[in-house]
Amino acid sequence: MRLSVLVLAVTLGVVGAPALAEERDVWVERGQRLFFEQGCFGCHTVGKVGTPIGPDLSQVGAKYPPSYLVGWLRDPTTQEPKAHMPKIELGEDEIRALAAYLSTLR
């Protein structure tokens, strides 16, 4: 019985991994679109794109975990009380997508 459960778990892990990667890619692509649609590049740079008013976000995914990025996007002052970034009006899915994109920037 234990062996069959282990085999099932391994099989689901192997078969499910590509589906999870594809789903993550969809979130990342949506987040990248939101970065431009919401005008984030008006204050931030990613690589050579954007305006250096705010911090360069090219390496933000290496500095902060996705959970921090989600909190920051919900309300920057909860993460940094003196944050200069305004709270932006985003839905929960938009926040998740934007955080997914930012977490890939390394």
XYZ file of C-alpha atoms in Angstrom:
106
model
C 0.000 0.000 0.000
C 2.720 2.474 0.941
C 4.631 1.754 -2.261
C 1.577 2.450 -4.411
C 0.994 5.748 -2.611
C 4.634 6.679 -3.164
C 4.443 5.765 -6.864
C 1.259 7.821 -7.228
C 2.829 10.805 -5.497
C 5.950 10.631 -7.685
C 3.827 10.232 -10.825
C 1.669 13.222 -9.935
C 4.770 15.252 -9.168
C 6.345 14.456 -12.528
C 3.162 14.844 -14.553
C 1.960 17.894 -12.645
C 5.256 19.799 -12.789
C 4.920 20.937 -16.434
C 1.353 22.080 -15.827
C 2.456 24.104 -12.814
C 5.314 25.632 -14.823
C 2.895 26.583 -17.604
C 0.509 28.164 -15.109
C 3.370 30.127 -13.554
C 4.435 31.306 -17.016
C 0.916 32.626 -17.618
C 1.037 34.599 -14.350
C 4.508 35.955 -15.165
C 3.448 37.059 -18.663
C 0.353 38.745 -17.266
C 2.461 40.483 -14.638
C 4.901 41.732 -17.250
C 1.998 43.193 -19.266
C 0.640 44.830 -16.095
C 4.044 46.380 -15.391
C 3.693 48.335 -18.622
C -0.088 48.817 -18.607
C -0.011 50.263 -15.082
C 2.888 52.539 -15.964
C 5.346 51.079 -13.434
C 8.144 51.859 -15.904
C 7.333 55.563 -15.396
C 9.186 55.405 -12.065
C 11.160 52.147 -12.211
C 13.663 50.596 -14.563
C 14.009 46.958 -15.556
C 17.170 46.516 -17.542
C 17.390 49.470 -19.911
C 13.639 50.157 -19.944
C 11.991 52.722 -17.712
C 12.708 55.846 -15.732
C 15.118 55.893 -12.772
C 12.912 57.901 -10.399
C 12.287 54.923 -8.106
C 14.478 51.892 -7.461
C 15.787 49.760 -10.321
C 13.755 46.543 -10.203
C 16.088 44.481 -12.412
C 17.187 42.327 -9.454
C 14.164 42.672 -7.157
C 13.310 38.947 -7.365
C 16.720 38.064 -5.954
C 16.270 40.477 -3.045
C 12.710 39.783 -1.903
C 10.481 36.685 -1.738
C 7.150 36.736 -3.599
C 5.227 37.100 -0.316
C 7.029 40.387 0.404
C 6.349 41.615 -3.133
C 2.641 40.803 -2.762
C 2.504 42.780 0.502
C 4.381 45.675 -1.066
C 2.024 45.801 -4.031
C -1.055 45.686 -1.783
C 0.169 48.654 0.221
C 3.818 49.758 0.219
C 3.516 51.479 3.599
C 2.831 48.147 5.330
C 6.327 47.021 4.317
C 8.032 50.423 4.608
C 6.141 53.111 6.573
C 8.015 55.944 4.803
C 7.641 54.460 1.320
C 7.469 57.005 -1.473
C 5.550 54.640 -3.727
C 1.821 55.333 -3.702
C -0.690 52.585 -3.084
C -1.924 51.493 -6.491
C -5.374 50.143 -7.152
C -4.912 46.534 -8.219
C -7.124 43.492 -7.844
C -5.800 40.459 -5.994
C -5.110 38.566 -9.241
C -3.259 41.575 -10.642
C -1.131 41.758 -7.496
C -0.306 38.039 -7.751
C 0.585 38.381 -11.438
C 2.767 41.445 -10.935
C 4.527 39.794 -7.974
C 5.082 36.652 -10.097
C 6.741 38.767 -12.786
C 8.849 40.772 -10.342
C 9.998 37.594 -8.612
C 11.579 36.442 -11.901
C 13.780 39.527 -12.125
C 17.203 38.377 -10.997
